[in-house]
PDB file of C-alpha atoms and ligand atoms in Angstrom:
ATOM      1  CA  MET U   1     114.563 113.123 -13.830  1.00  0.00           C
ATOM      2  CA  ALA U   2     112.887 116.483 -14.456  1.00  0.00           C
ATOM      3  CA  PRO U   3     109.075 116.788 -14.322  1.00  0.00           C
ATOM      4  CA  PHE U   4     109.028 118.311 -17.823  1.00  0.00           C
ATOM      5  CA  LEU U   5     110.445 115.364 -19.657  1.00  0.00           C
ATOM      6  CA  ASN U   6     109.709 114.159 -23.165  1.00  0.00           C
ATOM      7  CA  ALA U   7     108.668 110.726 -21.935  1.00  0.00           C
ATOM      8  CA  ASP U   8     106.723 108.448 -24.276  1.00  0.00           C
ATOM      9  CA  LEU U   9     105.604 105.462 -22.244  1.00  0.00           C
ATOM     10  CA  HIS U  10     103.048 103.834 -24.568  1.00  0.00           C
ATOM     11  CA  CYS U  11     103.549 102.462 -28.098  1.00  0.00           C
ATOM     12  CA  HIS U  12     103.338  99.222 -30.090  1.00  0.00           C
ATOM     13  CA  SER U  13     105.709  97.239 -32.318  1.00  0.00           C
ATOM     14  CA  VAL U  14     105.290  94.291 -34.710  1.00  0.00           C
ATOM     15  CA  VAL U  15     105.488  92.087 -31.610  1.00  0.00           C
ATOM     16  CA  SER U  16     101.821  93.096 -31.077  1.00  0.00           C
ATOM     17  CA  ASP U  17      99.800  95.302 -33.442  1.00  0.00           C
ATOM     18  CA  GLY U  18     102.264  98.025 -34.459  1.00  0.00           C
ATOM     19  CA  THR U  19     103.859  98.129 -37.911  1.00  0.00           C
ATOM     20  CA  LEU U  20     107.441  99.099 -36.897  1.00  0.00           C
ATOM     21  CA  THR U  21     110.080  96.902 -35.284  1.00  0.00           C
ATOM     22  CA  PRO U  22     111.363  97.758 -31.787  1.00  0.00           C
ATOM     23  CA  GLU U  23     114.557  99.053 -33.447  1.00  0.00           C
ATOM     24  CA  GLN U  24     112.638 101.300 -35.871  1.00  0.00           C
ATOM     25  CA  LEU U  25     110.579 102.661 -32.970  1.00  0.00           C
ATOM     26  CA  ALA U  26     113.702 103.450 -30.947  1.00  0.00           C
ATOM     27  CA  ALA U  27     115.186 105.362 -33.892  1.00  0.00           C
ATOM     28  CA  ARG U  28     111.929 107.252 -34.430  1.00  0.00           C
ATOM     29  CA  ALA U  29     111.631 108.083 -30.720  1.00  0.00           C
ATOM     30  CA  LYS U  30     115.185 109.438 -30.723  1.00  0.00           C
ATOM     31  CA  ALA U  31     114.597 111.492 -33.896  1.00  0.00           C
ATOM     32  CA  ASN U  32     111.428 112.966 -32.335  1.00  0.00           C
ATOM     33  CA  GLY U  33     113.257 114.087 -29.189  1.00  0.00           C
ATOM     34  CA  VAL U  34     111.989 111.432 -26.766  1.00  0.00           C
ATOM     35  CA  GLU U  35     114.151 111.298 -23.619  1.00  0.00           C
ATOM     36  CA  LEU U  36     112.537 108.375 -21.785  1.00  0.00           C
ATOM     37  CA  TRP U  37     110.861 105.591 -23.752  1.00  0.00           C
ATOM     38  CA  ALA U  38     108.869 102.397 -23.116  1.00  0.00           C
ATOM     39  CA  LEU U  39     107.604  99.851 -25.642  1.00  0.00           C
ATOM     40  CA  THR U  40     104.217  98.579 -24.380  1.00  0.00           C
ATOM     41  CA  ASP U  41     103.073  95.755 -26.645  1.00  0.00           C
ATOM     42  CA  HIS U  42      99.675  94.196 -25.922  1.00  0.00           C
ATOM     43  CA  ASP U  43      99.866  91.171 -23.577  1.00  0.00           C
ATOM     44  CA  GLU U  44     103.465  90.426 -24.606  1.00  0.00           C
ATOM     45  CA  VAL U  45     106.995  91.223 -23.420  1.00  0.00           C
ATOM     46  CA  GLY U  46     108.793  89.457 -26.301  1.00  0.00           C
ATOM     47  CA  GLY U  47     110.089  92.781 -27.678  1.00  0.00           C
ATOM     48  CA  GLN U  48     111.579  94.084 -24.430  1.00  0.00           C
ATOM     49  CA  LEU U  49     115.199  92.968 -24.815  1.00  0.00           C
ATOM     50  CA  ARG U  50     115.339  94.330 -28.375  1.00  0.00           C
ATOM     51  CA  ALA U  51     113.746  97.622 -27.351  1.00  0.00           C
ATOM     52  CA  ALA U  52     116.076  98.102 -24.380  1.00  0.00           C
ATOM     53  CA  ALA U  53     119.152  97.304 -26.507  1.00  0.00           C
ATOM     54  CA  ALA U  54     118.048  99.707 -29.265  1.00  0.00           C
ATOM     55  CA  ALA U  55     117.314 102.427 -26.691  1.00  0.00           C
ATOM     56  CA  ARG U  56     120.817 101.987 -25.254  1.00  0.00           C
ATOM     57  CA  GLU U  57     122.350 102.364 -28.721  1.00  0.00           C
ATOM     58  CA  HIS U  58     120.527 105.669 -29.214  1.00  0.00           C
ATOM     59  CA  GLY U  59     121.306 106.957 -25.704  1.00  0.00           C
ATOM     60  CA  LEU U  60     117.595 106.865 -24.792  1.00  0.00           C
ATOM     61  CA  HIS U  61     116.538 106.145 -21.222  1.00  0.00           C
ATOM     62  CA  TYR U  62     114.295 103.076 -21.148  1.00  0.00           C
ATOM     63  CA  LEU U  63     111.596 101.505 -18.962  1.00  0.00           C
ATOM     64  CA  THR U  64     110.230  98.026 -19.674  1.00  0.00           C
ATOM     65  CA  GLY U  65     106.578  98.110 -20.723  1.00  0.00           C
ATOM     66  CA  VAL U  66     103.444  96.117 -21.475  1.00  0.00           C
ATOM     67  CA  GLU U  67      99.727  96.841 -22.031  1.00  0.00           C
ATOM     68  CA  ILE U  68      97.550  94.144 -20.469  1.00  0.00           C
ATOM     69  CA  SER U  69      93.979  93.471 -21.664  1.00  0.00           C
ATOM     70  CA  VAL U  70      91.577  93.285 -18.711  1.00  0.00           C
ATOM     71  CA  THR U  71      87.826  92.764 -18.443  1.00  0.00           C
ATOM     72  CA  PHE U  72      86.200  95.082 -15.889  1.00  0.00           C
ATOM     73  CA  ALA U  73      82.454  95.683 -15.481  1.00  0.00           C
ATOM     74  CA  GLY U  74      81.780  94.041 -18.835  1.00  0.00           C
ATOM     75  CA  GLN U  75      84.237  96.183 -20.805  1.00  0.00           C
ATOM     76  CA  THR U  76      87.822  95.836 -21.961  1.00  0.00           C
ATOM     77  CA  VAL U  77      90.194  98.025 -19.962  1.00  0.00           C
ATOM     78  CA  HIS U  78      93.914  98.330 -20.650  1.00  0.00           C
ATOM     79  CA  ILE U  79      96.472  98.369 -17.845  1.00  0.00           C
ATOM     80  CA  VAL U  80      99.977  99.528 -18.723  1.00  0.00           C
ATOM     81  CA  GLY U  81     102.876  98.073 -16.723  1.00  0.00           C
ATOM     82  CA  LEU U  82     106.175  99.972 -16.539  1.00  0.00           C
ATOM     83  CA  GLY U  83     109.590  99.180 -15.070  1.00  0.00           C
ATOM     84  CA  PHE U  84     108.974  95.498 -14.194  1.00  0.00           C
ATOM     85  CA  ASP U  85     111.501  92.683 -14.546  1.00  0.00           C
ATOM     86  CA  ALA U  86     110.582  91.313 -18.010  1.00  0.00           C
ATOM     87  CA  ALA U  87     112.303  87.996 -17.276  1.00  0.00           C
ATOM     88  CA  ASP U  88     110.158  87.275 -14.195  1.00  0.00           C
ATOM     89  CA  PRO U  89     108.043  84.146 -14.868  1.00  0.00           C
ATOM     90  CA  ARG U  90     105.082  85.454 -12.843  1.00  0.00           C
ATOM     91  CA  LEU U  91     104.308  88.173 -15.381  1.00  0.00           C
ATOM     92  CA  GLN U  92     105.202  85.963 -18.348  1.00  0.00           C
ATOM     93  CA  THR U  93     102.853  83.161 -17.237  1.00  0.00           C
ATOM     94  CA  GLY U  94     100.011  85.619 -16.692  1.00  0.00           C
ATOM     95  CA  LEU U  95     100.534  87.103 -20.152  1.00  0.00           C
ATOM     96  CA  ASN U  96     100.695  83.635 -21.757  1.00  0.00           C
ATOM     97  CA  ASN U  97      97.268  82.898 -20.323  1.00  0.00           C
ATOM     98  CA  THR U  98      95.915  86.286 -21.418  1.00  0.00           C
ATOM     99  CA  ARG U  99      97.095  85.701 -25.003  1.00  0.00           C
ATOM    100  CA  GLY U 100      95.455  82.279 -25.152  1.00  0.00           C
ATOM    101  CA  GLY U 101      92.087  82.362 -26.885  1.00  0.00           C
ATOM    102  CA  ARG U 102      93.076  85.062 -29.365  1.00  0.00           C
ATOM    103  CA  ASP U 103      93.346  82.593 -32.237  1.00  0.00           C
ATOM    104  CA  GLN U 104      89.935  81.035 -31.533  1.00  0.00           C
ATOM    105  CA  ARG U 105      88.424  84.515 -31.289  1.00  0.00           C
ATOM    106  CA  ALA U 106      90.055  85.473 -34.601  1.00  0.00           C
ATOM    107  CA  GLN U 107      88.456  82.485 -36.314  1.00  0.00           C
ATOM    108  CA  GLU U 108      85.066  83.495 -34.920  1.00  0.00           C
ATOM    109  CA  ILE U 109      85.590  87.096 -36.083  1.00  0.00           C
ATOM    110  CA  ALA U 110      86.372  85.769 -39.582  1.00  0.00           C
ATOM    111  CA  ALA U 111      83.259  83.546 -39.575  1.00  0.00           C
ATOM    112  CA  GLN U 112      81.094  86.589 -38.765  1.00  0.00           C
ATOM    113  CA  LEU U 113      82.732  88.650 -41.498  1.00  0.00           C
ATOM    114  CA  ALA U 114      82.143  85.811 -43.974  1.00  0.00           C
ATOM    115  CA  GLN U 115      78.434  86.005 -43.114  1.00  0.00           C
ATOM    116  CA  VAL U 116      78.326  89.624 -44.299  1.00  0.00           C
ATOM    117  CA  GLY U 117      80.126  88.786 -47.543  1.00  0.00           C
ATOM    118  CA  ILE U 118      83.781  89.245 -46.540  1.00  0.00           C
ATOM    119  CA  PRO U 119      85.471  85.856 -47.042  1.00  0.00           C
ATOM    120  CA  ASN U 120      88.941  84.660 -45.983  1.00  0.00           C
ATOM    121  CA  ALA U 121      89.436  87.336 -43.337  1.00  0.00           C
ATOM    122  CA  TYR U 122      91.387  85.035 -41.009  1.00  0.00           C
ATOM    123  CA  GLU U 123      94.012  84.322 -43.673  1.00  0.00           C
ATOM    124  CA  GLY U 124      93.907  87.979 -44.735  1.00  0.00           C
ATOM    125  CA  ALA U 125      94.518  89.246 -41.198  1.00  0.00           C
ATOM    126  CA  LEU U 126      97.294  86.707 -40.608  1.00  0.00           C
ATOM    127  CA  LYS U 127      99.356  88.296 -43.384  1.00  0.00           C
ATOM    128  CA  PHE U 128      99.701  91.376 -41.181  1.00  0.00           C
ATOM    129  CA  VAL U 129     100.559  89.481 -38.005  1.00  0.00           C
ATOM    130  CA  GLY U 130     104.151  89.682 -36.770  1.00  0.00           C
ATOM    131  CA  ASN U 131     103.601  87.434 -33.731  1.00  0.00           C
ATOM    132  CA  PRO U 132     101.334  84.393 -34.262  1.00  0.00           C
ATOM    133  CA  GLU U 133     100.249  84.498 -30.598  1.00  0.00           C
ATOM    134  CA  LEU U 134      98.981  88.005 -30.985  1.00  0.00           C
ATOM    135  CA  ILE U 135      96.387  88.201 -33.722  1.00  0.00           C
ATOM    136  CA  SER U 136      94.294  91.280 -32.887  1.00  0.00           C
ATOM    137  CA  ARG U 137      91.430  93.332 -34.274  1.00  0.00           C
ATOM    138  CA  THR U 138      94.018  95.760 -35.654  1.00  0.00           C
ATOM    139  CA  HIS U 139      95.223  93.047 -38.056  1.00  0.00           C
ATOM    140  CA  PHE U 140      91.643  92.492 -39.250  1.00  0.00           C
ATOM    141  CA  ALA U 141      91.302  96.253 -39.674  1.00  0.00           C
ATOM    142  CA  ARG U 142      94.385  96.305 -41.928  1.00  0.00           C
ATOM    143  CA  PHE U 143      92.957  93.444 -43.988  1.00  0.00           C
ATOM    144  CA  LEU U 144      89.618  95.295 -44.395  1.00  0.00           C
ATOM    145  CA  VAL U 145      91.498  98.374 -45.658  1.00  0.00           C
ATOM    146  CA  GLU U 146      93.713  96.327 -47.984  1.00  0.00           C
ATOM    147  CA  SER U 147      90.700  94.564 -49.485  1.00  0.00           C
ATOM    148  CA  GLY U 148      88.906  97.881 -50.120  1.00  0.00           C
ATOM    149  CA  VAL U 149      86.050  97.354 -47.636  1.00  0.00           C
ATOM    150  CA  CYS U 150      87.039 100.542 -45.769  1.00  0.00           C
ATOM    151  CA  GLN U 151      89.191 103.591 -46.566  1.00  0.00           C
ATOM    152  CA  ASP U 152      91.217 103.464 -43.354  1.00  0.00           C
ATOM    153  CA  THR U 153      91.389 101.674 -40.012  1.00  0.00           C
ATOM    154  CA  HIS U 154      89.385 104.421 -38.269  1.00  0.00           C
ATOM    155  CA  GLU U 155      86.493 103.741 -40.639  1.00  0.00           C
ATOM    156  CA  VAL U 156      86.850 100.025 -39.844  1.00  0.00           C
ATOM    157  CA  PHE U 157      86.444 100.638 -36.105  1.00  0.00           C
ATOM    158  CA  ARG U 158      83.271 102.667 -36.759  1.00  0.00           C
ATOM    159  CA  ASN U 159      81.608  99.956 -38.888  1.00  0.00           C
ATOM    160  CA  TYR U 160      83.173  96.603 -38.027  1.00  0.00           C
ATOM    161  CA  LEU U 161      84.850  94.709 -35.155  1.00  0.00           C
ATOM    162  CA  VAL U 162      83.114  96.749 -32.416  1.00  0.00           C
ATOM    163  CA  GLU U 163      80.049  95.926 -30.333  1.00  0.00           C
ATOM    164  CA  GLY U 164      76.893  95.871 -32.429  1.00  0.00           C
ATOM    165  CA  LYS U 165      78.773  95.611 -35.742  1.00  0.00           C
ATOM    166  CA  PRO U 166      79.897  92.634 -37.844  1.00  0.00           C
ATOM    167  CA  GLY U 167      83.078  90.948 -36.645  1.00  0.00           C
ATOM    168  CA  TYR U 168      82.623  91.627 -32.940  1.00  0.00           C
ATOM    169  CA  ILE U 169      83.258  88.670 -30.629  1.00  0.00           C
ATOM    170  CA  PRO U 170      83.102  89.393 -26.886  1.00  0.00           C
ATOM    171  CA  HIS U 171      86.155  88.114 -25.061  1.00  0.00           C
ATOM    172  CA  ARG U 172      87.077  87.474 -21.444  1.00  0.00           C
ATOM    173  CA  TRP U 173      90.497  88.986 -20.682  1.00  0.00           C
ATOM    174  CA  ALA U 174      92.513  89.028 -17.417  1.00  0.00           C
ATOM    175  CA  HIS U 175      91.084  90.149 -14.069  1.00  0.00           C
ATOM    176  CA  LEU U 176      92.067  93.660 -12.967  1.00  0.00           C
ATOM    177  CA  LYS U 177      93.484  92.351  -9.707  1.00  0.00           C
ATOM    178  CA  ASP U 178      95.700  89.799 -11.472  1.00  0.00           C
ATOM    179  CA  ALA U 179      97.074  92.255 -14.048  1.00  0.00           C
ATOM    180  CA  VAL U 180      97.980  94.793 -11.357  1.00  0.00           C
ATOM    181  CA  GLN U 181      99.566  92.095  -9.188  1.00  0.00           C
ATOM    182  CA  TRP U 182     101.660  90.556 -12.013  1.00  0.00           C
ATOM    183  CA  ILE U 183     103.142  93.979 -12.763  1.00  0.00           C
ATOM    184  CA  THR U 184     103.644  94.960  -9.147  1.00  0.00           C
ATOM    185  CA  GLU U 185     105.180  91.721  -7.897  1.00  0.00           C
ATOM    186  CA  CYS U 186     107.698  91.916 -10.759  1.00  0.00           C
ATOM    187  CA  GLY U 187     108.874  95.321  -9.500  1.00  0.00           C
ATOM    188  CA  GLY U 188     106.844  97.510 -11.865  1.00  0.00           C
ATOM    189  CA  ALA U 189     104.204 100.228 -11.687  1.00  0.00           C
ATOM    190  CA  ALA U 190     100.627  99.600 -12.903  1.00  0.00           C
ATOM    191  CA  VAL U 191      98.937 102.446 -14.793  1.00  0.00           C
ATOM    192  CA  ILE U 192      95.344 102.784 -16.093  1.00  0.00           C
ATOM    193  CA  ALA U 193      95.674 103.334 -19.868  1.00  0.00           C
ATOM    194  CA  HIS U 194      93.648 106.033 -21.717  1.00  0.00           C
ATOM    195  CA  PRO U 195      90.744 106.187 -19.198  1.00  0.00           C
ATOM    196  CA  ALA U 196      88.642 108.506 -21.376  1.00  0.00           C
ATOM    197  CA  ARG U 197      88.258 105.738 -23.975  1.00  0.00           C
ATOM    198  CA  TYR U 198      86.030 103.583 -21.767  1.00  0.00           C
ATOM    199  CA  LYS U 199      82.271 103.977 -21.861  1.00  0.00           C
ATOM    200  CA  PHE U 200      81.736 103.680 -18.116  1.00  0.00           C
ATOM    201  CA  SER U 201      79.137 105.436 -16.002  1.00  0.00           C
ATOM    202  CA  ALA U 202      80.549 107.758 -13.329  1.00  0.00           C
ATOM    203  CA  ASN U 203      79.970 105.007 -10.741  1.00  0.00           C
ATOM    204  CA  GLU U 204      81.735 102.351 -12.808  1.00  0.00           C
ATOM    205  CA  GLU U 205      84.682 104.668 -13.448  1.00  0.00           C
ATOM    206  CA  TYR U 206      84.907 105.411  -9.727  1.00  0.00           C
ATOM    207  CA  ALA U 207      84.885 101.659  -9.047  1.00  0.00           C
ATOM    208  CA  LEU U 208      87.649 101.100 -11.601  1.00  0.00           C
ATOM    209  CA  PHE U 209      89.898 103.736 -10.025  1.00  0.00           C
ATOM    210  CA  SER U 210      89.246 102.656  -6.443  1.00  0.00           C
ATOM    211  CA  GLU U 211      89.622  98.908  -7.078  1.00  0.00           C
ATOM    212  CA  PHE U 212      92.761  99.581  -9.116  1.00  0.00           C
ATOM    213  CA  LYS U 213      94.197 101.527  -6.164  1.00  0.00           C
ATOM    214  CA  THR U 214      93.187  98.806  -3.692  1.00  0.00           C
ATOM    215  CA  HIS U 215      95.022  96.172  -5.748  1.00  0.00           C
ATOM    216  CA  GLY U 216      98.207  98.287  -5.751  1.00  0.00           C
ATOM    217  CA  GLY U 217      97.894 100.352  -8.937  1.00  0.00           C
ATOM    218  CA  VAL U 218      99.848 103.621  -8.773  1.00  0.00           C
ATOM    219  CA  GLY U 219      99.343 105.581 -11.998  1.00  0.00           C
ATOM    220  CA  VAL U 220      96.969 106.815 -14.693  1.00  0.00           C
ATOM    221  CA  GLU U 221      97.606 108.051 -18.226  1.00  0.00           C
ATOM    222  CA  VAL U 222      96.722 111.726 -18.348  1.00  0.00           C
ATOM    223  CA  VAL U 223      98.407 112.949 -21.537  1.00  0.00           C
ATOM    224  CA  THR U 224      97.858 110.303 -24.210  1.00  0.00           C
ATOM    225  CA  GLY U 225      97.163 110.224 -27.946  1.00  0.00           C
ATOM    226  CA  SER U 226      93.683 108.917 -27.027  1.00  0.00           C
ATOM    227  CA  HIS U 227      92.701 112.025 -25.001  1.00  0.00           C
ATOM    228  CA  THR U 228      91.637 115.520 -25.997  1.00  0.00           C
ATOM    229  CA  PRO U 229      93.196 118.489 -24.134  1.00  0.00           C
ATOM    230  CA  ALA U 230      89.934 118.793 -22.135  1.00  0.00           C
ATOM    231  CA  GLU U 231      90.413 115.167 -21.069  1.00  0.00           C
ATOM    232  CA  TYR U 232      94.005 115.897 -19.936  1.00  0.00           C
ATOM    233  CA  ALA U 233      92.446 118.279 -17.392  1.00  0.00           C
ATOM    234  CA  ILE U 234      89.724 115.835 -16.292  1.00  0.00           C
ATOM    235  CA  TYR U 235      92.196 113.002 -15.663  1.00  0.00           C
ATOM    236  CA  ALA U 236      94.753 115.319 -14.066  1.00  0.00           C
ATOM    237  CA  ASP U 237      92.020 116.008 -11.483  1.00  0.00           C
ATOM    238  CA  MET U 238      91.264 112.274 -11.182  1.00  0.00           C
ATOM    239  CA  ALA U 239      94.981 111.572 -10.612  1.00  0.00           C
ATOM    240  CA  LYS U 240      95.021 114.112  -7.770  1.00  0.00           C
ATOM    241  CA  GLU U 241      91.719 112.865  -6.304  1.00  0.00           C
ATOM    242  CA  PHE U 242      92.920 109.245  -6.192  1.00  0.00           C
ATOM    243  CA  GLY U 243      96.540 109.999  -5.305  1.00  0.00           C
ATOM    244  CA  LEU U 244      97.862 108.459  -8.527  1.00  0.00           C
ATOM    245  CA  ALA U 245     100.988 109.409 -10.455  1.00  0.00           C
ATOM    246  CA  ALA U 246     100.511 110.586 -14.051  1.00  0.00           C
ATOM    247  CA  SER U 247     101.815 109.008 -17.235  1.00  0.00           C
ATOM    248  CA  ARG U 248     102.285 110.273 -20.767  1.00  0.00           C
ATOM    249  CA  GLY U 249     102.362 108.245 -24.000  1.00  0.00           C
ATOM    250  CA  SER U 250     101.395 108.525 -27.653  1.00  0.00           C
ATOM    251  CA  ASP U 251      99.951 104.987 -28.138  1.00  0.00           C
ATOM    252  CA  PHE U 252     101.731 105.125 -31.507  1.00  0.00           C
ATOM    253  CA  HIS U 253     101.069 102.060 -33.735  1.00  0.00           C
ATOM    254  CA  SER U 254     102.040 103.045 -37.272  1.00  0.00           C
ATOM    255  CA  PRO U 255     103.208 106.033 -39.350  1.00  0.00           C
ATOM    256  CA  GLU U 256     100.276 105.401 -41.720  1.00  0.00           C
ATOM    257  CA  GLU U 257      97.550 104.957 -39.109  1.00  0.00           C
ATOM    258  CA  SER U 258      98.388 106.889 -35.942  1.00  0.00           C
ATOM    259  CA  HIS U 259      97.375 110.534 -35.480  1.00  0.00           C
ATOM    260  CA  THR U 260      99.878 111.046 -32.655  1.00  0.00           C
ATOM    261  CA  ASP U 261     103.560 110.453 -33.348  1.00  0.00           C
ATOM    262  CA  LEU U 262     106.098 109.326 -30.745  1.00  0.00           C
ATOM    263  CA  GLY U 263     107.213 112.181 -28.494  1.00  0.00           C
ATOM    264  CA  SER U 264     104.775 114.732 -29.903  1.00  0.00           C
ATOM    265  CA  LEU U 265     102.383 115.278 -26.975  1.00  0.00           C
ATOM    266  CA  PRO U 266     102.377 118.249 -24.557  1.00  0.00           C
ATOM    267  CA  TYR U 267     104.192 117.906 -21.232  1.00  0.00           C
ATOM    268  CA  LEU U 268     102.418 116.787 -18.084  1.00  0.00           C
ATOM    269  CA  SER U 269     101.214 119.554 -15.802  1.00  0.00           C
ATOM    270  CA  GLY U 270     103.830 120.489 -13.175  1.00  0.00           C
ATOM    271  CA  GLN U 271     101.214 119.871 -10.471  1.00  0.00           C
ATOM    272  CA  LEU U 272     101.197 116.125 -11.099  1.00  0.00           C
ATOM    273  CA  THR U 273     103.620 113.475  -9.876  1.00  0.00           C
ATOM    274  CA  PRO U 274     105.139 111.965 -13.036  1.00  0.00           C
ATOM    275  CA  ILE U 275     105.158 108.156 -12.991  1.00  0.00           C
ATOM    276  CA  TRP U 276     108.917 108.159 -13.735  1.00  0.00           C
ATOM    277  CA  GLU U 277     109.530 109.756 -10.321  1.00  0.00           C
ATOM    278  CA  LEU U 278     108.353 106.457  -8.808  1.00  0.00           C
ATOM    279  CA  LEU U 279     110.499 104.415 -11.191  1.00  0.00           C
ATOM    280  CA  GLU U 280     113.921 106.120 -11.086  1.00  0.00           C
ATOM    281  CA  HIS U 281     115.545 102.893  -9.842  1.00  0.00           C
ATOM    282  CA  ARG U 282     114.033 100.928 -12.761  1.00  0.00           C
ATOM    283  CA  ILE U 283     115.247 103.207 -15.592  1.00  0.00           C
ATOM    284  CA  GLN U 284     117.814 101.548 -17.883  1.00  0.00           C
TER     285      GLN U 284
HETATM  286  P1  LIG S   1      92.185  93.552 -29.569  1.00  0.00           P
HETATM  287  O1  LIG S   1      93.169  93.542 -28.427  1.00  0.00           O
HETATM  288  O2  LIG S   1      92.386  92.432 -30.529  1.00  0.00           O
HETATM  289  O3  LIG S   1      90.763  93.672 -29.099  1.00  0.00           O
HETATM  290  O4  LIG S   1      92.490  94.849 -30.433  1.00  0.00           O
HETATM  291  C1  LIG S   1      92.458  96.114 -29.842  1.00  0.00           C
HETATM  292  C2  LIG S   1      93.251  97.086 -30.695  1.00  0.00           C
HETATM  293  O5  LIG S   1      92.432  97.567 -31.757  1.00  0.00           O
HETATM  294  C3  LIG S   1      93.618  98.334 -29.911  1.00  0.00           C
HETATM  295  O6  LIG S   1      94.823  98.142 -29.220  1.00  0.00           O
HETATM  296  C4  LIG S   1      93.781  99.358 -31.007  1.00  0.00           C
HETATM  297  O7  LIG S   1      95.063  99.236 -31.591  1.00  0.00           O
HETATM  298  C5  LIG S   1      92.754  98.916 -32.016  1.00  0.00           C
HETATM  299  N1  LIG S   1      91.509  99.695 -31.861  1.00  0.00           N
HETATM  300  C6  LIG S   1      90.460  99.402 -31.095  1.00  0.00           C
HETATM  301  N2  LIG S   1      89.486 100.329 -31.212  1.00  0.00           N
HETATM  302  C7  LIG S   1      89.953 101.237 -32.080  1.00  0.00           C
HETATM  303  C8  LIG S   1      89.444 102.445 -32.639  1.00  0.00           C
HETATM  304  N3  LIG S   1      88.222 102.902 -32.322  1.00  0.00           N
HETATM  305  N4  LIG S   1      90.210 103.111 -33.515  1.00  0.00           N
HETATM  306  C9  LIG S   1      91.429 102.645 -33.865  1.00  0.00           C
HETATM  307  N5  LIG S   1      91.981 101.519 -33.372  1.00  0.00           N
HETATM  308  C10 LIG S   1      91.249 100.830 -32.493  1.00  0.00           C
HETATM  309 MN1  LIG S   2      96.667  98.303 -30.321  1.00  0.00          MN
HETATM  310 MN1  LIG S   3      94.961 100.457 -25.315  1.00  0.00          MN
HETATM  311 MN1  LIG S   4      98.066 100.831 -26.745  1.00  0.00          MN
END
């Protein structure tokens, strides 16, 4: 696989908080010129067989994918897994446990919203949910747009559902060590997702990268829809400093909501080791 490859190794379907099916995403990836694709639903591999089959139909190379929610130093961090065996019970059991608690949290989010005059948010969010085990803040955001509270989901995440605003319920996700191990022991590569999104101090960020490496993590997203071009350069340097491979992915969720479409990002710098070089044997 060439270093300059239109790889899109991060996106979401209706199996988590995207609005397209795995089949619709595969068709869109193909139409946008993607050469290597991975569907990375939050805490869930239920869409993997469908995504791989659709990729095959379109002649797209495919890597299995997932985005695991982790709590590290008091914040939520996302760890992407690529190229694992999706049928392996070790990853599936870990993800089952990570998903647990989402429904309870959703009811608490709705109770807080009711206190600020927004009733029935649980039922409202559920209408947008494709997978009952995966009710997320994104589904609440869609409900708040539909009911006219906010213009769009970006406005929602400035005024609701985030720390210090109505509808925020802290949650304890998986441990970093466990998430990295589930991915790795099932044959995959663990990747730190969109590192620029976290609000860590320099020391905390250093701790995240070094502990991630210690536990067996091998990659970091450098070119992602969540980073600015200046941040591509910062995390390209971090990848080199920590000896990590680089990944590339849009984090596409929806044609209506996402700024970055599948396959539309710049290539990785030729000075980085692309994550797919480590995963050639796992490409379907
Ligand atoms: P949850 O896993 O339920 O906490 O939901 C997290 C999801 O909310 C993320 O995967 C994003 O899709 C969405 N999200 C979180 N923060 C933002 C933001 N600032 N802007 C847009 N979407 C966001
Ligand atoms: Mn999401
Ligand atoms: Mn994420
Ligand atoms: Mn994502």
